[in-house]
Short mmCIF file of C-alpha atoms in Angstrom, two decimals:
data_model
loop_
_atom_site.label_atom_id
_atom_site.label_comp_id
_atom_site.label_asym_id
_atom_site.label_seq_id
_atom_site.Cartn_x
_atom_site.Cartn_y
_atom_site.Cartn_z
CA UNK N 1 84.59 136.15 92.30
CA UNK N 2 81.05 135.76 92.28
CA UNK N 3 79.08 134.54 89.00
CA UNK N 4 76.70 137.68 89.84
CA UNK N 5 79.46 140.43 89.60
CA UNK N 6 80.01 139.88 86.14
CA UNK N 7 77.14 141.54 83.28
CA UNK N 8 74.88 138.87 82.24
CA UNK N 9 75.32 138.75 78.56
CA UNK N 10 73.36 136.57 75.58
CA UNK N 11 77.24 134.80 75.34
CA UNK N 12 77.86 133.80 79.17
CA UNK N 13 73.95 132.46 79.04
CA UNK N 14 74.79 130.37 76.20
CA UNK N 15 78.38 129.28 77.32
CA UNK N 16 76.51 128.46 80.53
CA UNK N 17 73.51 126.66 78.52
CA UNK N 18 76.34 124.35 76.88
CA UNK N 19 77.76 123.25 79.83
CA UNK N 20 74.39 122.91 81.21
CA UNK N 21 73.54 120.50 77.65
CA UNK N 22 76.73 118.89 78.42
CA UNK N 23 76.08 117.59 82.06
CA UNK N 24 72.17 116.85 81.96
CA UNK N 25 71.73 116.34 78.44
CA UNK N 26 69.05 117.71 75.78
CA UNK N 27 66.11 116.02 77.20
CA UNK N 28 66.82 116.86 81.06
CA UNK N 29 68.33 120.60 80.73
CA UNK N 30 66.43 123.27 81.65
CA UNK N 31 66.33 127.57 81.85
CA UNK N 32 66.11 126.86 85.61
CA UNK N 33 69.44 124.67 85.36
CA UNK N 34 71.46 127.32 83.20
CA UNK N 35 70.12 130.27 85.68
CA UNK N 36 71.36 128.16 88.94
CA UNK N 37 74.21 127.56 86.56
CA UNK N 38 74.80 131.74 86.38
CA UNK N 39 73.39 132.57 89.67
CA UNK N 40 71.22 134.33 88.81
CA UNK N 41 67.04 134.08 88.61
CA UNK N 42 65.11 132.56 85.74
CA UNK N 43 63.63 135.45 85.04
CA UNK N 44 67.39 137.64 83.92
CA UNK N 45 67.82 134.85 81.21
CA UNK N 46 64.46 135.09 80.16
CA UNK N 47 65.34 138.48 79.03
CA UNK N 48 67.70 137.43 76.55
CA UNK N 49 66.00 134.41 75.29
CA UNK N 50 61.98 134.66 75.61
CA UNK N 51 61.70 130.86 75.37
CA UNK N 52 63.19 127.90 75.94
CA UNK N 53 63.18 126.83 72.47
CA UNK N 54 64.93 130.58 71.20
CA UNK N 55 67.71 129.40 73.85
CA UNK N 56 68.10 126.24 72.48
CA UNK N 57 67.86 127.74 69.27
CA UNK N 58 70.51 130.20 69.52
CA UNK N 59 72.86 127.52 71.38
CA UNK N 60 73.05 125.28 68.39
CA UNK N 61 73.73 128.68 65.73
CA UNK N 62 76.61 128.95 68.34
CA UNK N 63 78.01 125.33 68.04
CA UNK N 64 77.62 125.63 64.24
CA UNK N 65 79.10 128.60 63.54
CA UNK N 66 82.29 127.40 65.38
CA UNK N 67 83.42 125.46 62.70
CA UNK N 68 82.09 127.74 59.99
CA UNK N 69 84.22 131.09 61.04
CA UNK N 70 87.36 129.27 60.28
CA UNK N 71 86.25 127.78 56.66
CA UNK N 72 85.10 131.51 55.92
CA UNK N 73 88.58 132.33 56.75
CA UNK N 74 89.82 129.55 54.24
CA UNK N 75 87.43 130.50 51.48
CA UNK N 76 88.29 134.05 51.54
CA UNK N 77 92.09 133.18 51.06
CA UNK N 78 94.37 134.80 47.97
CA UNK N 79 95.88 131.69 47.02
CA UNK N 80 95.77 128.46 44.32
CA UNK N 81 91.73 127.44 44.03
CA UNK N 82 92.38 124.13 43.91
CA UNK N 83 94.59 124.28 47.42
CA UNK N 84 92.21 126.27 49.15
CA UNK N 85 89.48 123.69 47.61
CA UNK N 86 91.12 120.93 49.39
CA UNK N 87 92.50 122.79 52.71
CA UNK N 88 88.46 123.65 53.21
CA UNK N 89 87.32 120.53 52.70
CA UNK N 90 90.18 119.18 55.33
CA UNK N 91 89.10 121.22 57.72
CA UNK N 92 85.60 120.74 57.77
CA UNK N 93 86.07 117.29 58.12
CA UNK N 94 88.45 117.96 61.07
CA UNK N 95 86.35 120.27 62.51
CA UNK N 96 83.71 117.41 62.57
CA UNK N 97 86.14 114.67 63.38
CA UNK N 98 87.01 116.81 65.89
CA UNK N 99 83.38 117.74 67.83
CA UNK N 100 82.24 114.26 67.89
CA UNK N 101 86.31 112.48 68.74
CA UNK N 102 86.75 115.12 71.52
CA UNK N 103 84.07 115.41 72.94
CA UNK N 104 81.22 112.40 72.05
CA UNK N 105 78.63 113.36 74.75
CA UNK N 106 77.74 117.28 73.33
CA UNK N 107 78.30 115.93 70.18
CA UNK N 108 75.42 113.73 70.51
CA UNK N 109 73.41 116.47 72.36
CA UNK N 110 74.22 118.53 69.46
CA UNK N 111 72.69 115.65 67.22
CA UNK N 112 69.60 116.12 68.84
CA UNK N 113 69.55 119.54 68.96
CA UNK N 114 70.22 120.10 65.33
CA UNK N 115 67.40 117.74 64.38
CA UNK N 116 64.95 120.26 66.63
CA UNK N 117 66.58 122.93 64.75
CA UNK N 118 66.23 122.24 61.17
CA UNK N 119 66.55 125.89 60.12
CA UNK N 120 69.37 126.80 61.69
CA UNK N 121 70.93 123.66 60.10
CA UNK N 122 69.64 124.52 57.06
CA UNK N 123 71.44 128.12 57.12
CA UNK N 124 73.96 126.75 58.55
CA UNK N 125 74.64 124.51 55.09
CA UNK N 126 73.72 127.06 53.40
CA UNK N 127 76.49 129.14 54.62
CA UNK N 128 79.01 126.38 53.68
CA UNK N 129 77.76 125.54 50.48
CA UNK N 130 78.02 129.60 49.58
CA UNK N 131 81.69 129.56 50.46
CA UNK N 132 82.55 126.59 48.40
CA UNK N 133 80.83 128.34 45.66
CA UNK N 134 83.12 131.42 46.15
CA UNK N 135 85.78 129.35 46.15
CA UNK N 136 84.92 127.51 42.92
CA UNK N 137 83.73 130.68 41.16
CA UNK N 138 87.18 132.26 41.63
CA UNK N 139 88.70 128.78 40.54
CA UNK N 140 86.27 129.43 37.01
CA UNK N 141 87.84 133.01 36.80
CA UNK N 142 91.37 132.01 36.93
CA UNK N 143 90.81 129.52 34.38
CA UNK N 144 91.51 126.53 36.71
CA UNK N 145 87.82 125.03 37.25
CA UNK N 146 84.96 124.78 34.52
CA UNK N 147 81.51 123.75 35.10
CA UNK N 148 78.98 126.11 37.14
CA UNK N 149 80.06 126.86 40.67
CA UNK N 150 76.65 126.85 42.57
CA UNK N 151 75.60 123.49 41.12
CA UNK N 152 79.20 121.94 41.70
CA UNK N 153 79.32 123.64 44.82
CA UNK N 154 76.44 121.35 45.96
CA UNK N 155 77.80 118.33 44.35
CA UNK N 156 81.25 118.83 46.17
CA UNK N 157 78.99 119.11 49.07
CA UNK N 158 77.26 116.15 48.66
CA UNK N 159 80.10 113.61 47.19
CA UNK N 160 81.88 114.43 50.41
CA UNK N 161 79.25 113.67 52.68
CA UNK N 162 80.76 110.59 54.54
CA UNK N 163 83.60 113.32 55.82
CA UNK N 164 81.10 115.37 57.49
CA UNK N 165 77.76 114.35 57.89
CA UNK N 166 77.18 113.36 61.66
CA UNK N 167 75.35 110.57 60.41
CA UNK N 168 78.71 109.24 59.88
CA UNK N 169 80.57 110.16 63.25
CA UNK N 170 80.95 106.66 64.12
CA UNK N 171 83.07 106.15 61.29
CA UNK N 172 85.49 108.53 61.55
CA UNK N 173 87.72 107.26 63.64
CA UNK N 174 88.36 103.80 61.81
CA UNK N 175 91.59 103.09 60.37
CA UNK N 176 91.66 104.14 56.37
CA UNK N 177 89.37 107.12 56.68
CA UNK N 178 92.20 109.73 56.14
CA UNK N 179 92.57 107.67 52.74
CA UNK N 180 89.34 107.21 51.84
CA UNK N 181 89.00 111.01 52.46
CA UNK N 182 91.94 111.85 49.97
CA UNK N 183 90.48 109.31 47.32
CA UNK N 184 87.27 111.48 47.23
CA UNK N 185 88.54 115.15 47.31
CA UNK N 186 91.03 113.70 44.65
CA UNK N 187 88.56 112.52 42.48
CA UNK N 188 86.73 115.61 42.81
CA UNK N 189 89.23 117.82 42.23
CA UNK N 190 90.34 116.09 38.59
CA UNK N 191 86.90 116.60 37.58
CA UNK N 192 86.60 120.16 38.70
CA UNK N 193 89.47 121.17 36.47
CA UNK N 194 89.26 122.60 33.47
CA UNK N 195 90.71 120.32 31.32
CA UNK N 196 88.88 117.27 32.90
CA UNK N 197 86.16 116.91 29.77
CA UNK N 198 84.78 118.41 27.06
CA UNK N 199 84.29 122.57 27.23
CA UNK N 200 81.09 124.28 27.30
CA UNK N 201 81.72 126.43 23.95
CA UNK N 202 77.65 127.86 23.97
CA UNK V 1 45.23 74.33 47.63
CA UNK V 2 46.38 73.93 51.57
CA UNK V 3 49.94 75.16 52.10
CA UNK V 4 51.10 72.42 53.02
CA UNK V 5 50.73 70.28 50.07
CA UNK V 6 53.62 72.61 48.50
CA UNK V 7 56.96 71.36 49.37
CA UNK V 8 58.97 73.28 51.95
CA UNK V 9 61.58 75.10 50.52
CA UNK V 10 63.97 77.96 52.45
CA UNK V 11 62.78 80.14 49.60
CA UNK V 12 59.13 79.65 50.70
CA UNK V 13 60.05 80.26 54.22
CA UNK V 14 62.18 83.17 53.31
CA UNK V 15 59.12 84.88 51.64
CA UNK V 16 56.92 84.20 54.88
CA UNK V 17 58.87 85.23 56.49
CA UNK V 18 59.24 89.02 55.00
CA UNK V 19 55.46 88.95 55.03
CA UNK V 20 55.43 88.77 58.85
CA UNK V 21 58.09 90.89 59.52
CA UNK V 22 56.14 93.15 57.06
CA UNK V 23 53.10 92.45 59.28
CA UNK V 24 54.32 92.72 62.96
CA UNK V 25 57.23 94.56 62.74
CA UNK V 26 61.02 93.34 63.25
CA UNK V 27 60.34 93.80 67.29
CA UNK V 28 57.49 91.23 67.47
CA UNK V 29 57.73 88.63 64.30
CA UNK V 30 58.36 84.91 65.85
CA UNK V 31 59.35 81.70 64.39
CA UNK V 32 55.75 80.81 64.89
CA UNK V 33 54.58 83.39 63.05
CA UNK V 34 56.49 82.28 60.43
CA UNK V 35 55.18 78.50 60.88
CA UNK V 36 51.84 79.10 61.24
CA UNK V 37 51.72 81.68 58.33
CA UNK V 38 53.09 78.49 55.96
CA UNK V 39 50.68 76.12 57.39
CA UNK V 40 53.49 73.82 59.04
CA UNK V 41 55.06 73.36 62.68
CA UNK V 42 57.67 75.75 63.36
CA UNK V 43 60.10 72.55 64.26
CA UNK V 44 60.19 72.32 60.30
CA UNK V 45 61.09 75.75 59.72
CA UNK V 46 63.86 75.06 62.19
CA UNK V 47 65.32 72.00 59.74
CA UNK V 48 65.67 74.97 57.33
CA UNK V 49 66.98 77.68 59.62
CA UNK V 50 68.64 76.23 62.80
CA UNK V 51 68.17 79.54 65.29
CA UNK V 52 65.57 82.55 64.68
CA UNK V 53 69.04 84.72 64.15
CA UNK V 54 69.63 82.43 61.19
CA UNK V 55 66.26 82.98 59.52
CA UNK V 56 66.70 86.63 60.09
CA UNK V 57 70.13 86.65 58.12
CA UNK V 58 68.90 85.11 55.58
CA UNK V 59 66.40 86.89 54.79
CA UNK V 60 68.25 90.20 55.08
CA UNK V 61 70.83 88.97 52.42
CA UNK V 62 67.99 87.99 50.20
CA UNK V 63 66.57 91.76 50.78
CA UNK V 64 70.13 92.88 49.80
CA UNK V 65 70.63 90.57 46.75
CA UNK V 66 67.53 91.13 45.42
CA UNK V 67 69.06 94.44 43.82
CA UNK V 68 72.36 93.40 43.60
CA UNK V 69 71.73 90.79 41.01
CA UNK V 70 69.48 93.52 38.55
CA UNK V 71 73.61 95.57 39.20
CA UNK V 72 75.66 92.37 38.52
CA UNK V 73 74.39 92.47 34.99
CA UNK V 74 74.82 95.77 34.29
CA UNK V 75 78.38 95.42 35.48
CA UNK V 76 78.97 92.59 33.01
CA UNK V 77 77.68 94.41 29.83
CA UNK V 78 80.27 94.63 27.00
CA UNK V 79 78.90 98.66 26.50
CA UNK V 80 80.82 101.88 27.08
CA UNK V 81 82.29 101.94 30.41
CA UNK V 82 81.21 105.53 30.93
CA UNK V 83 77.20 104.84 30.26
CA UNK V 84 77.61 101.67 32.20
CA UNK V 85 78.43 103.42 35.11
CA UNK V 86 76.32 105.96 34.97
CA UNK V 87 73.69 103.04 34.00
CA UNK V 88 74.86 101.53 37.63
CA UNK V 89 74.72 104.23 39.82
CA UNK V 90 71.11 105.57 38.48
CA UNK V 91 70.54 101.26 38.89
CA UNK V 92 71.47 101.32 42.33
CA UNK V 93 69.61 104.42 43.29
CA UNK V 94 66.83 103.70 41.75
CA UNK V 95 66.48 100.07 43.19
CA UNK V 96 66.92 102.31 46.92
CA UNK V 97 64.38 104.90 46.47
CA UNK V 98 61.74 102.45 44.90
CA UNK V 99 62.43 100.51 48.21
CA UNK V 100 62.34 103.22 50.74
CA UNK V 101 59.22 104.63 48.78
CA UNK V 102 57.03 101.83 47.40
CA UNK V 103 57.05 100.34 50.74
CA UNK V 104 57.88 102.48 53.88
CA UNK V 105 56.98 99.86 55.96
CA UNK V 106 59.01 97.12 54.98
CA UNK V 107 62.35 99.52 54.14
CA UNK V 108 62.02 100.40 57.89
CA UNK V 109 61.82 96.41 58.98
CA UNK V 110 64.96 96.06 56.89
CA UNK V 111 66.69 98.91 58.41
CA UNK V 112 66.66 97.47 61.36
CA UNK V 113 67.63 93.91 60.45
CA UNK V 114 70.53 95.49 58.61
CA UNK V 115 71.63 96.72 61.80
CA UNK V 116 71.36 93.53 63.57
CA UNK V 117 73.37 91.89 60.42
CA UNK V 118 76.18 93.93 59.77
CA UNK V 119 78.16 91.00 58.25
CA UNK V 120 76.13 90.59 55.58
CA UNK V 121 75.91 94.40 54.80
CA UNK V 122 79.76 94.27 54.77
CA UNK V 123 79.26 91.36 52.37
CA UNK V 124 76.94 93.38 50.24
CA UNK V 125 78.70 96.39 50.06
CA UNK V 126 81.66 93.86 48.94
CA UNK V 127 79.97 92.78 46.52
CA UNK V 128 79.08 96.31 45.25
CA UNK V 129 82.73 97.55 45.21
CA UNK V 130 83.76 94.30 43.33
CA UNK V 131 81.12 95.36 40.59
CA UNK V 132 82.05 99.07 40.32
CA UNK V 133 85.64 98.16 40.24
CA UNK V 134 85.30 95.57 37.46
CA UNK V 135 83.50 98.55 35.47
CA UNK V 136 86.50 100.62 36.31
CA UNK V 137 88.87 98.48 35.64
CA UNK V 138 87.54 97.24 31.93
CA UNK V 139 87.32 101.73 31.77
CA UNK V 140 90.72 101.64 32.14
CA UNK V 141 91.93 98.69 30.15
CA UNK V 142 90.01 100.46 27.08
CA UNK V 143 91.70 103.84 28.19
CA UNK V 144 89.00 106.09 29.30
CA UNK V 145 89.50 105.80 32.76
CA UNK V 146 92.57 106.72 34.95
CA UNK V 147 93.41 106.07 38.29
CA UNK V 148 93.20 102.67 40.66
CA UNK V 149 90.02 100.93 39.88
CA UNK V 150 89.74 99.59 43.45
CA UNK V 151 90.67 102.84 45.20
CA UNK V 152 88.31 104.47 42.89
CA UNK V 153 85.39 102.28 43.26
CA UNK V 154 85.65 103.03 46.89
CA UNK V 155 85.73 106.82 46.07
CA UNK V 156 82.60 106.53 43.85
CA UNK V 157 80.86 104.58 46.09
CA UNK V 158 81.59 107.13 48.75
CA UNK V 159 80.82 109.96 46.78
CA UNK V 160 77.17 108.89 45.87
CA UNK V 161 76.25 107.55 49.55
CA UNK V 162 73.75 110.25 49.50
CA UNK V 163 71.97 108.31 46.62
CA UNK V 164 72.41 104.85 48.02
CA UNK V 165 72.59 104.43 51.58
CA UNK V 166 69.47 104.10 53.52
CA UNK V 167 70.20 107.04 56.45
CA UNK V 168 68.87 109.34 53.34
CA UNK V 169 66.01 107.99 52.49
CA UNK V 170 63.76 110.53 53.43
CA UNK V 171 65.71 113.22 51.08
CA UNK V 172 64.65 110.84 47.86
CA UNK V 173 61.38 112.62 47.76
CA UNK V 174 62.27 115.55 47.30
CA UNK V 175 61.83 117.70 44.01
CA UNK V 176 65.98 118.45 43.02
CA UNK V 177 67.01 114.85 43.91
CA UNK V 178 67.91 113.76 40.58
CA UNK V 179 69.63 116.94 39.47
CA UNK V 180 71.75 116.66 42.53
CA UNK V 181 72.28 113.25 41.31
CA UNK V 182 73.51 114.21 37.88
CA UNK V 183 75.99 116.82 38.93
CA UNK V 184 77.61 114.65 41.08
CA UNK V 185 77.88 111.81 38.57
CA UNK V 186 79.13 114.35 36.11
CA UNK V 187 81.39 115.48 38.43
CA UNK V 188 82.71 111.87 38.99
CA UNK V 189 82.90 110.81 35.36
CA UNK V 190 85.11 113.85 34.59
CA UNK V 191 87.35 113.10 37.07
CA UNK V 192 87.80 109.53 35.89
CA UNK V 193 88.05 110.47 32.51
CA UNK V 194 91.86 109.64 31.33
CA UNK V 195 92.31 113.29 30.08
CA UNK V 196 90.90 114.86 33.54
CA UNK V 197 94.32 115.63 35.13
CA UNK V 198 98.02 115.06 35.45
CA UNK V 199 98.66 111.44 33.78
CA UNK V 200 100.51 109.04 35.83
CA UNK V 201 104.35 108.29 34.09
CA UNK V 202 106.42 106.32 36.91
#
């Protein structure tokens, strides 16, 4: 089967733009590459993405998002607070520990490309940080959390930056991580609880 | 008064030697920069420092001690364990983000000796833990903390790496720093708190 046959759509042009990333690499990669790539001219992906930078763009919403669809899924769950809490903050880190163990060559494209694509990132942790707030406001409305979910959301966030930061990628795969992991998300999770301090009776 | 009339100590060299990597840059600074800065032949900065690699160590663990002595002392006080580690984290930050910002030029030098030294970085950050978990572990001699002082020194030093290590340097700026700051140090001292969670009877 010819690449032609099939309808060009804004998914096989990115799909084909990854691999693309993958072989050549952020600063080599081009629209000409990911058309040859498709066979097809220049011109058809062009009508998709008006510039090179919108592809590029909308390539690294796609390798974000990846990891975000399942935590969504997490977040929305019926069950404990505090599990869910702890299962979303697993899998993020997995997720991550994941892209970079898997696959270290997009993962450092990716690195590059997220630092040309600061809002996307942005939204992208913005996204996150309003699911752990969901998470944490239902934990305040069964009684199991106290203290105010979008500020703690961020300061989840933030303590557990080590576990998913890309900054960090190199040390993810050193012995005592998984541990070091639990320690933190422990920690947390004794001061997110209700009875971990004095109430706020205002 | 000629340099050279001032004895030659390592400390004198040490300082030159900060000044010219301050100067030229980490890339370009030369033992005979160093010399000729102090007025002396660089053979005697060699009696001193016996390779260029040495003189560079050195002067990145001074770099690193310089806050970790201000830290020691806070870790020694006889006060509330709580306020003295809040006292020591908002120490430690602040000691980073005058660095990184009073000086942009020098942080960046030291950034890249650090990486060129990572044994004495290790040693540092040794040195850090042992401080955080001798305020733990006086916490939980006096019963206000739970949980394993050096497993939780770890955690707490994990947890604030946003607020410490230098990869985030350029995020100190910004307006919202310290309130991030807080809530996760709240966060933190609730969970260490003795009452925040199950109590361990084995």
């Amino acid at each position: 089967m010819s690449p032609t046959t099939e309808t060009l759509t804004a998914e096989r042009i990115l799909e084909a733009t990854e691999e693309v990333l993958r072989r050549h690499g952020p600063a080599k990669a081009t629209v000409v590459d990911v058309a040859r790539a498709l066979g097809v001219s220049h011109g058809s992906v062009y009508r998709h993405f008006r510039t090179k930078a919108a592809l590029r763009e909308a390539v690294t919403q796609r390798w974000l998002d990846r990891a975000s669809g399942r935590l969504a899924g997490i977040a929305a769950r019926d069950s404990d607070p505090e599990t869910r809490l702890r299962d979303w903050l697993s899998a993020l880190f997995e997720a991550k520990r994941h892209k970079a163990g898997d696959d270290p060559e997009l993962f450092a494209t990716f690195s590059v490309l997220t630092g040309e694509n600061s809002q996307v990132v942005d939204q992208h942790i913005a996204d996150l940080l309003g699911q752990l707030t969901e998470i944490l406001r239902d934990g305040v409305a069964r009684g199991v959390f106290a203290l105010d979910p979008a500020v703690t959301a961020r300061a989840v966030f933030d303590a557990t930056g080590r576990f998913h930061d890309p900054f960090y990628a190199r040390e993810w795969g050193r012995p005592g991580i998984q541990a070091e992991f639990d320690a933190v998300v422990d920690l947390l999770l004794r001061g997110l609880r209700a009875t971990g301090g004095p109430s706020k009776t205002s």
